Structure formats: C-alpha cells, structure tokens
Amino acid sequence: MTSEDRAPVDFGFGEEEEMLRDLARKFLDERIPVETLRQLVAPSPVPVYEQGEPPAWDRSVWEDLVELGWAGLAVEEKEGGAGVSMVGIAALVEEVGRHALPSPLLACLACSLVLRSADSEVARRRLGQIAQGTPAALAITPGDGSWEPERSDIQARRVAGELTLDGTAHFVQDALKADFFVVTARLNDKLLLCTLPADAPGLSVEQNHIHDLTRDQATLRFRQVRVSPSSVVTDDGAEVLRRAWPSLLVLASADLCGSSEWQLQATVEYAKNRKQFDRPLGFFQAVKHPLVNAMVEIDRARSLLYHAASCIDAASVEAEKASRMAKSAASDAGAFISDRSVQLHGGIGFTWESDVHIFFKRSLHGQVLWGDGIHHRKKLAEILIDRDG
Amino acid sequence: MAASPSSPEQNDFREYARRWLQENAPPPPPERLPMSPLEIMTVGQRNYLQDWQGQCHAAGLIGCDYPQSYGGGGHTNFQPIANQELGHARVPFMINIVGLSMAAPTILKHGSEEQKRRFIPGALSGGEIWCQGFSEPGAGSDMANQQTMAVAEGDNWIVNGHKVWTTLGHFARWMILIARTSRHHKYDGLTYFLAPIAGHPGVTVRPLVKMTGESGFNEVLFEDAVIPDSHRLDDIGKGWAVAMTTLTYERGAAESAGGTGGQSSDPAQGLIELARETQRNGLCAAADPVTRDALMQRVIAMEGLRQSARRARVPGLCDHPMRLPLQQKLLSSENHQANARLGVEIAGAASTLYKLDPNAPRQGYWPLSYMASYGNTIAAGTNEIQRNILGERVLGLAKSK
Ligand SMILES: Cc1cc2nc3c(=O)[nH]c(=O)nc-3n(C[C@H](O)[C@H](O)[C@H](O)COP(=O)(O)OP(=O)(O)OC[C@H]3O[C@@H](n4cnc5c(N)ncnc54)[C@H](O)[C@@H]3O)c2cc1C
C-alpha cells in the first residue's frame, strides 16, 4: 500500500552506515557487555526501587560516545555534527537497544531531530552544543499520556515583552542527565518551541520513580520561568514537531528492535543449553515455535523500521505512515518476545539475578513511549481509511 | 518493488513487458476461473490458461532467465521484472505452476543436457503440464517415508505405489516423482524420476474433492508402470537431495524461476474497501474501532512482508542469510489466511453465502478464500514443519524430528 515511493531499494544502507553500525556493535560489546550492565544498573533493587535513587549510568561511556561523534549523529556537518542518514542512525540505535545502554544519547538524538526540523538560528546554536556533548532532553508531553505532540500542559504568556512559562511537562525522558531542555508551550493559539537550561529559576525537575533501570524520567514543573528571546526556537512548534515526529518514532522503534533481538538471542541460547527430560529445551515445539514467531515479528518490525527511516531520508510523503507502522510493529514485537523471554527461562527468568528483567523493563517502557501499537494503528486508520478514501 | 539498480536493458524490458501486457491482455475466459492454479477443474479452463501461458512465453515474459537452448530468453534477472508487470496487469495466472516453479529449476540443476532440452521448453510454455508426486498416504510431513517402489528391469524401472494430493495430476503430461529404490536406507534409498502420466499404461489418476467443493488435486496409482531409465533425474539414491532442491524452489526460498503473477495486487486495500461498503448495525463497518484496528494490523503485516522482501536483498541488514527467505512461505500463507478471515468477519452475515448465491458479496470470495487458504498453510511442507526448519536452521535450536 505504501511501498511505492522515492526511497532507494536498498534503503540507502551503504558502506558508511554498515561501518558505523559495526563500530557501534564492537564498541558497546566491549564497553557495556551485559554483565557490566547488570552490575551498573541492577546490583540490587534497593537503591532505585526502595530508596528512589536515579538509575545509574556510566558517564565515561558517554564521554567516549561524544568523542566518537555520536552526540552529533543527527546534526548537520556545518553545525558541527556528523550528518548521518536516518537509516544509519536507526542501525546505530538498534545496537544501543541491543545493549540497553543507559545514556543521554537517545534524548540528544530526539532533541536534534526536533531542532533540525526548525530552521532557525537558535536551533542551529543548540544543535552545535548537542554535537559537542551537551546533553538535552525533550519536554513536550502532556499529562494525559497522549503522545501526539500538538498539545502541551504548559502555558506561555507574554507580559510587557517578557515571556514566561507556567505548567508541567510530563514523562520527560532522561531528564536527569540533561543540561538543557527543548520545551513546548501554548502561546495564544500556537505552540511555542524554546530551550531552557536545566537550572533555570522557577523550573523544578522531579524524578519519576520508574521500573526501567536503564533510563530516567521526570516531571518538569514550570513556575514563572523566564524565557529569553535568544531561547525561542519558533512559535510554529506544532509544524516543527509534526515534521520531526516520524524520526522520533524511528528512534523508539530502533531501540525496541535492538532490545527485542537481544531478548530473542538470549532466550535461544538458554533453550540450547538448558536440558530437561534429557533434551535441550529448544527440542520442544512449545519452546521452539514461539521463538520462531518472535523472530518473525522482530523481522517484520525491522523491515518496517528501515523502510520508515529510508522514507525520512528520501523526504517521502510516506514517512508518517511508514513510521507509525514501524512503531506499532516494534511495540508489539517487543511485547511478545518480552513475554516469552521471561516464561521460557522458567524460574530463573523470574529472578532479579537474571539479565532478562533488565531488557523486559526497557522494552516495556519503550513499547508505550511516543505511543503504543494501538495508538499508532488508530492514527494510521485515520490516514488510510478516512483520508485516503 | 523495483529490482536492485536497473540496467538500461532491464528498464527497456520493463517498458516492453508493460506495453505487451496492455496490448495483449487476454479476452475474458469462456468460463469462470478458480482462484489459483490449484483448483483448475475443466478442460475449458485448462485450454484457456494453457493458451495464455503459451502466449506469455512466446512474448518472452516467461522463462526469461533460462538459456535459449532450453526455450528460455537467455537473460539475467528479467523474470522478477516480468513477474511484477504480470502482477500489476492483473492478467490470469500461469497454469503450469509445478512445471515453472519446481520441475524446470530442478531439471536445470540436476538434469542431463538431453533432459534439459527435452523437458524445460514444455514446462516454460505450458505445452506440457507437470505435477508433483512426493506425498503419499503414509508420507506427508515425514516425506522420506516413501513406500512407492521403483525396481530396475533392464533399461527400465517398474513402479508400484500410491501418491496423494497430486495437484494438476488430472491434466499432467509429466510428474516429478520420488520413489524408493532401496529398502535399506531411509534417505539414501530414494531416487527422483520424471514420470509419464497422461495416457501412460499402469498409471491411474483419480480426483479428490477439497473442502471448498472444488477439485484440483488427485490420487495417482502406479501399477507396474514402466519408466525408462533415461527419465531418472540425477543418480540412483540421490532422490532426497534432488527433492530438497525442488522444495527450496517450492517454498520460495530461492527466487522463483517462472512467473506466477496475475493475482490481485493489494488484499489489505480490498479489505478496507469491503469495510467501507459494509453496513453493520446501521453504521459503516469502516467506522468501527475494533474493525479499524484489525484492518491496520493487516495493512502493517502486508507492508512488512513487502519490506522484508526488500530487506532480504540487503546483506548488511540480515543477520543470517536464510532468516528472511525461509519465512516467506510461512508469512505469505498466514497473511492470506488472516486477510481472508478478516474479510469473513467484516462481511458478517453475508459471508454465509456460497459463491452461486446471487447476494454473495464479491461472489463469495472471502469465505472461499478463507477455506482455500488452508491449502497453503498445509501444502509445500506444513507451517509447523516450516517453523521447525526456521527454529533449527536459523536459530540453531535442537532438532525436533
Ligand atoms: C492444496 C494442497 C495441494 C497439495 N499438492 C501437492 C502436490 O501437488 N504434490 C504433493 O506431493 N503433495 C501435495 N500436497 C501435500 C502436502 O505436501 C502434504 O499435505 C503436507 O506435506 C502434509 O502432509 P500430511 O497431509 O500427510 O499431514 P501430516 O504430515 O500427517 O500432518 C498433520 C498435522 O501434524 C503436523 N505435524 C506433522 N509432523 C509434525 C512435526 N514433526 N512437528 C510438528 N507438527 C507436525 C502437521 O503440521 C499437520 O498440522 C498438497 C496439499 C494440499 C493441502
């Protein structure tokens, strides 16, 4: 229905993208193998779950990522970034998901993709800062959990030439790692897009107590927060976000595809090694066939992911549809393999000691982030049934 | 979807194929055609479809990539282009499905020069219909459990046995046959033959009736049937390996050699149209949120199938070379089933109507297509067996047997 478009046959996945992806895999395999990850984020449930401490992350890995240029992947070269294609970014983020990497990377990529679609001086300046490794986070979500970006629970007012913000931004991803925020606020009948330093007077960052151990999330409260004119990106934030939306869905889908593949492979390994009734578990079709089904679902999601990314690179009108399909498929694939990964590990899969829960939780978080499967199918239906009819 | 970067020759060929199909679309059939080559029942249907395949072959749209000496076009990678254009043109399907996608590529790989010259041209043109004699009453999923015996006698083999589910057997000139030539080895005791069927002494073909009420497959009995040794394909005892070649082509793991185009292009779009046209409880079915979600699931699955076919050609995005190709049979058959099933649900009470009922929507297409879909989830190795193969060969899990 949507494959006829300008995107290249090979998705534009060339040598450059493959090298970047392979490098990412190698780097992350070395720096954050799963044992290291577990020691870092899940030594015990006490700090994060009981004492409410922020989930841990390794700043030195982040510094090396910045060194490798990853902070600026989605920033044009003339603004000091690497200007990598969306397909290349998707491939790298798959690796990030496969390692469940805790870092400000995804938030930085999300901010870059939003700022990049606003053609303004302020945006360019901020993009340069992100490329240099200043972590940023997107504060654009209202409290009712509706992920579509047209709305905001923050009110902007212009009084005597001075712009102030009041209200709340919810579900801000990796907010505790950010030095500045990219914020949307209602201004008359428009959506203002601006940036604010994390320590802006009147802004409080309240950490959410979340399940996922590999990222953080916060509620941002704004009380008479002043926005300087040099921080206003655009007052047509709705259009900017609409343009950037497919690429945010690609990020979230890529992370899910990567974590799902880890879950699949880890469960397959277990089914090869663990014996019961004198046979490896994988001999039994109640184990084997669901793993095949999970593989099939993951592959569907991956194919749709690269299609969506290549539509974005080709500036195709199909990008919105393709990215909603990708996120729907990636969320559902993530849910399915998460379910089987715990069940097919048996008792050990139910313990804190196993690695399985770390990925289960990252996936659970990612499945709802920017809208789950049902949400995107609803939006897709509005296009394919109501609009294209 | 376009094939990888097209050469000027390929672009010219696409132009040519498109124009030829526009100018030479066949007249309407004298009688109603079935949904697929698996249910061709009458001589009228056969003649019409055989004639159509012959024309396509003569025009160079079928067998494009086979050497000219075997009746082909002598090109490289033209067939996928022809298949796409055949699909877009929505012309009738090719009748000789077994000949094109199983017999011809197997003979090309395993046949002697003489066999290639003798058998491939007729398979491509459709002049000689082929059938496949692999399944037996006791050898289905366990295909190596063949009981049909071939015993050497001079330059001939004397064959006795019972084949079942033989699609197109009633019109077939030839059969790709596996038979047992030794009782001592399960796998190494099998040999592959190109067996004469129509009018051949000792061969009886009896139609079997499907759950849809249609025919199209048969049982084939061999009673002291004589097959010359020159019709043996590859070595004695190599039958299993040769059969694996056939199955690889049958399951679509390798690029199919011949065109099987001609089916309607976008089933998900058809379902959306059905929902728009259907009233339910005084409301349009396309406005019902549950139906809309189900429709979008189908749209996404079908798009996923197309994009996976595309991704399969980008090695850097495939972890294992057989991971996507081996899913093709599973996914196309199960998507067909799920699409048809949703069509039945949306059509609601009207899906109770058989195709001959004047009020049946789209001439009973959805319920018939739904029932017919089980043919595809069972044939060519059941989907359960395909899941075993994926689990074992791709994921590396222990063999289930
Ligand atoms: C429409 C149609 C056309 C056909 N055309 C041809 C043809 O032209 N030529 C030809 O040779 N054959 C043909 N076949 C036969 C087809 O290949 C067989 O039906 C198929 O291989 C299954 O064999 P069976 O019917 O004996 O079922 P069985 O093997 O008895 O299987 C019955 C059920 O058990 C399951 N099962 C069996 N073994 C296992 C296992 N190890 N693990 C898990 N589940 C298992 C199967 O998946 C199935 O669900 C056709 C079949 C159909 C439906």
CSV table of N, CA and C in Angstrom, one decimal, chain A residues 71-72 75 79 108 111-112 114-116 118 120-136 179-183 193-197 227-233:
chain,number,residue,atom,x,y,z
A,71,ALA,N,27.0,12.0,19.6
A,71,ALA,CA,26.1,13.0,20.1
A,71,ALA,C,25.6,13.9,18.9
A,72,GLY,N,26.4,14.0,17.9
A,72,GLY,CA,26.0,14.8,16.8
A,72,GLY,C,25.6,14.1,15.5
A,75,VAL,N,23.0,15.8,13.7
A,75,VAL,CA,23.3,17.2,13.5
A,75,VAL,C,24.1,17.4,12.2
A,79,GLU,N,26.9,22.3,11.2
A,79,GLU,CA,26.7,22.7,12.6
A,79,GLU,C,27.6,21.9,13.6
A,108,CYS,N,19.3,13.1,23.3
A,108,CYS,CA,20.1,14.0,22.4
A,108,CYS,C,19.7,13.9,20.9
A,111,CYS,N,16.2,15.4,20.5
A,111,CYS,CA,16.2,16.9,20.5
A,111,CYS,C,16.8,17.4,19.2
A,112,SER,N,17.9,16.7,18.7
A,112,SER,CA,18.5,17.1,17.5
A,112,SER,C,17.5,17.0,16.3
A,114,VAL,N,14.3,17.2,16.4
A,114,VAL,CA,13.3,18.2,16.5
A,114,VAL,C,13.9,19.6,16.1
A,115,LEU,N,15.0,19.9,16.7
A,115,LEU,CA,15.6,21.2,16.4
A,115,LEU,C,16.0,21.3,14.9
A,116,ARG,N,16.4,20.2,14.3
A,116,ARG,CA,16.9,20.2,13.0
A,116,ARG,C,15.7,20.6,12.0
A,118,ALA,N,13.4,22.6,12.7
A,118,ALA,CA,13.1,24.0,12.8
A,118,ALA,C,14.3,24.8,12.2
A,120,SER,N,16.0,27.6,12.3
A,120,SER,CA,16.2,28.9,13.0
A,120,SER,C,17.6,29.0,13.6
A,121,GLU,N,18.1,30.2,13.8
A,121,GLU,CA,19.4,30.5,14.3
A,121,GLU,C,19.5,29.8,15.7
A,122,VAL,N,18.5,30.0,16.6
A,122,VAL,CA,18.6,29.4,17.9
A,122,VAL,C,18.7,27.9,17.8
A,123,ALA,N,18.0,27.3,16.9
A,123,ALA,CA,18.0,25.9,16.8
A,123,ALA,C,19.4,25.4,16.4
A,124,ARG,N,20.0,26.2,15.4
A,124,ARG,CA,21.4,25.8,15.0
A,124,ARG,C,22.4,25.9,16.1
A,125,ARG,N,22.2,26.9,16.9
A,125,ARG,CA,23.2,27.1,18.0
A,125,ARG,C,23.1,25.9,19.0
A,126,ARG,N,21.8,25.6,19.3
A,126,ARG,CA,21.6,24.4,20.2
A,126,ARG,C,22.2,23.1,19.6
A,127,LEU,N,21.9,23.0,18.3
A,127,LEU,CA,22.4,21.7,17.7
A,127,LEU,C,23.9,21.6,17.8
A,128,GLY,N,24.6,22.8,17.7
A,128,GLY,CA,26.0,22.8,17.8
A,128,GLY,C,26.5,22.3,19.2
A,129,GLN,N,25.7,22.8,20.2
A,129,GLN,CA,26.0,22.4,21.6
A,129,GLN,C,25.8,20.9,21.8
A,130,ILE,N,24.7,20.4,21.3
A,130,ILE,CA,24.5,18.9,21.4
A,130,ILE,C,25.6,18.1,20.8
A,131,ALA,N,26.0,18.5,19.6
A,131,ALA,CA,27.0,17.8,18.9
A,131,ALA,C,28.3,17.8,19.7
A,132,GLN,N,28.5,18.8,20.5
A,132,GLN,CA,29.7,18.9,21.3
A,132,GLN,C,29.6,18.1,22.6
A,133,GLY,N,28.4,17.5,22.8
A,133,GLY,CA,28.2,16.7,24.0
A,133,GLY,C,27.4,17.3,25.1
A,134,THR,N,26.8,18.4,24.9
A,134,THR,CA,25.9,18.9,25.9
A,134,THR,C,24.6,18.1,25.9
A,135,PRO,N,24.2,17.4,26.9
A,135,PRO,CA,23.0,16.5,26.9
A,135,PRO,C,21.8,17.4,27.0
A,136,ALA,N,20.8,17.0,26.2
A,136,ALA,CA,19.5,17.7,26.2
A,136,ALA,C,18.4,16.7,26.3
A,179,ASP,N,21.4,18.8,30.4
A,179,ASP,CA,21.9,20.2,30.8
A,179,ASP,C,20.8,21.2,30.3
A,180,PHE,N,20.1,20.9,29.2
A,180,PHE,CA,19.0,21.8,28.8
A,180,PHE,C,17.9,21.0,28.2
A,181,PHE,N,16.7,21.7,28.2
A,181,PHE,CA,15.5,21.1,27.7
A,181,PHE,C,15.0,21.8,26.5
A,182,VAL,N,14.4,21.0,25.6
A,182,VAL,CA,13.6,21.5,24.5
A,182,VAL,C,12.2,21.4,24.9
A,183,VAL,N,11.5,22.6,25.0
A,183,VAL,CA,10.2,22.6,25.6
A,183,VAL,C,9.1,23.2,24.7
A,193,LEU,N,8.1,26.8,20.7
A,193,LEU,CA,9.2,25.8,21.0
A,193,LEU,C,10.4,26.6,21.4
A,194,CYS,N,10.9,26.2,22.6
A,194,CYS,CA,12.0,27.0,23.1
A,194,CYS,C,13.0,26.1,23.9
A,195,THR,N,14.1,26.6,24.3
A,195,THR,CA,15.1,25.8,25.0
A,195,THR,C,15.3,26.5,26.4
A,196,LEU,N,15.5,25.7,27.4
A,196,LEU,CA,15.8,26.2,28.7
A,196,LEU,C,16.9,25.4,29.4
A,197,PRO,N,17.7,26.1,30.2
A,197,PRO,CA,18.8,25.4,30.9
A,197,PRO,C,18.1,24.6,32.0
A,227,VAL,N,11.7,33.0,29.7
A,227,VAL,CA,12.4,32.6,28.5
A,227,VAL,C,13.0,33.7,27.8
A,228,SER,N,14.3,33.7,27.6
A,228,SER,CA,14.9,34.9,27.0
A,228,SER,C,14.7,34.8,25.5
A,229,PRO,N,14.6,35.9,24.7
A,229,PRO,CA,14.3,35.8,23.3
A,229,PRO,C,15.3,34.9,22.6
A,230,SER,N,16.5,34.9,23.1
A,230,SER,CA,17.5,34.1,22.4
A,230,SER,C,17.3,32.6,22.6
A,231,SER,N,16.3,32.2,23.3
A,231,SER,CA,16.0,30.8,23.5
A,231,SER,C,14.7,30.3,22.8
A,232,VAL,N,14.1,31.2,22.1
A,232,VAL,CA,12.9,30.9,21.4
A,232,VAL,C,13.3,30.3,20.0
A,233,VAL,N,12.9,29.0,19.8
A,233,VAL,CA,13.3,28.3,18.6
A,233,VAL,C,12.3,28.7,17.5
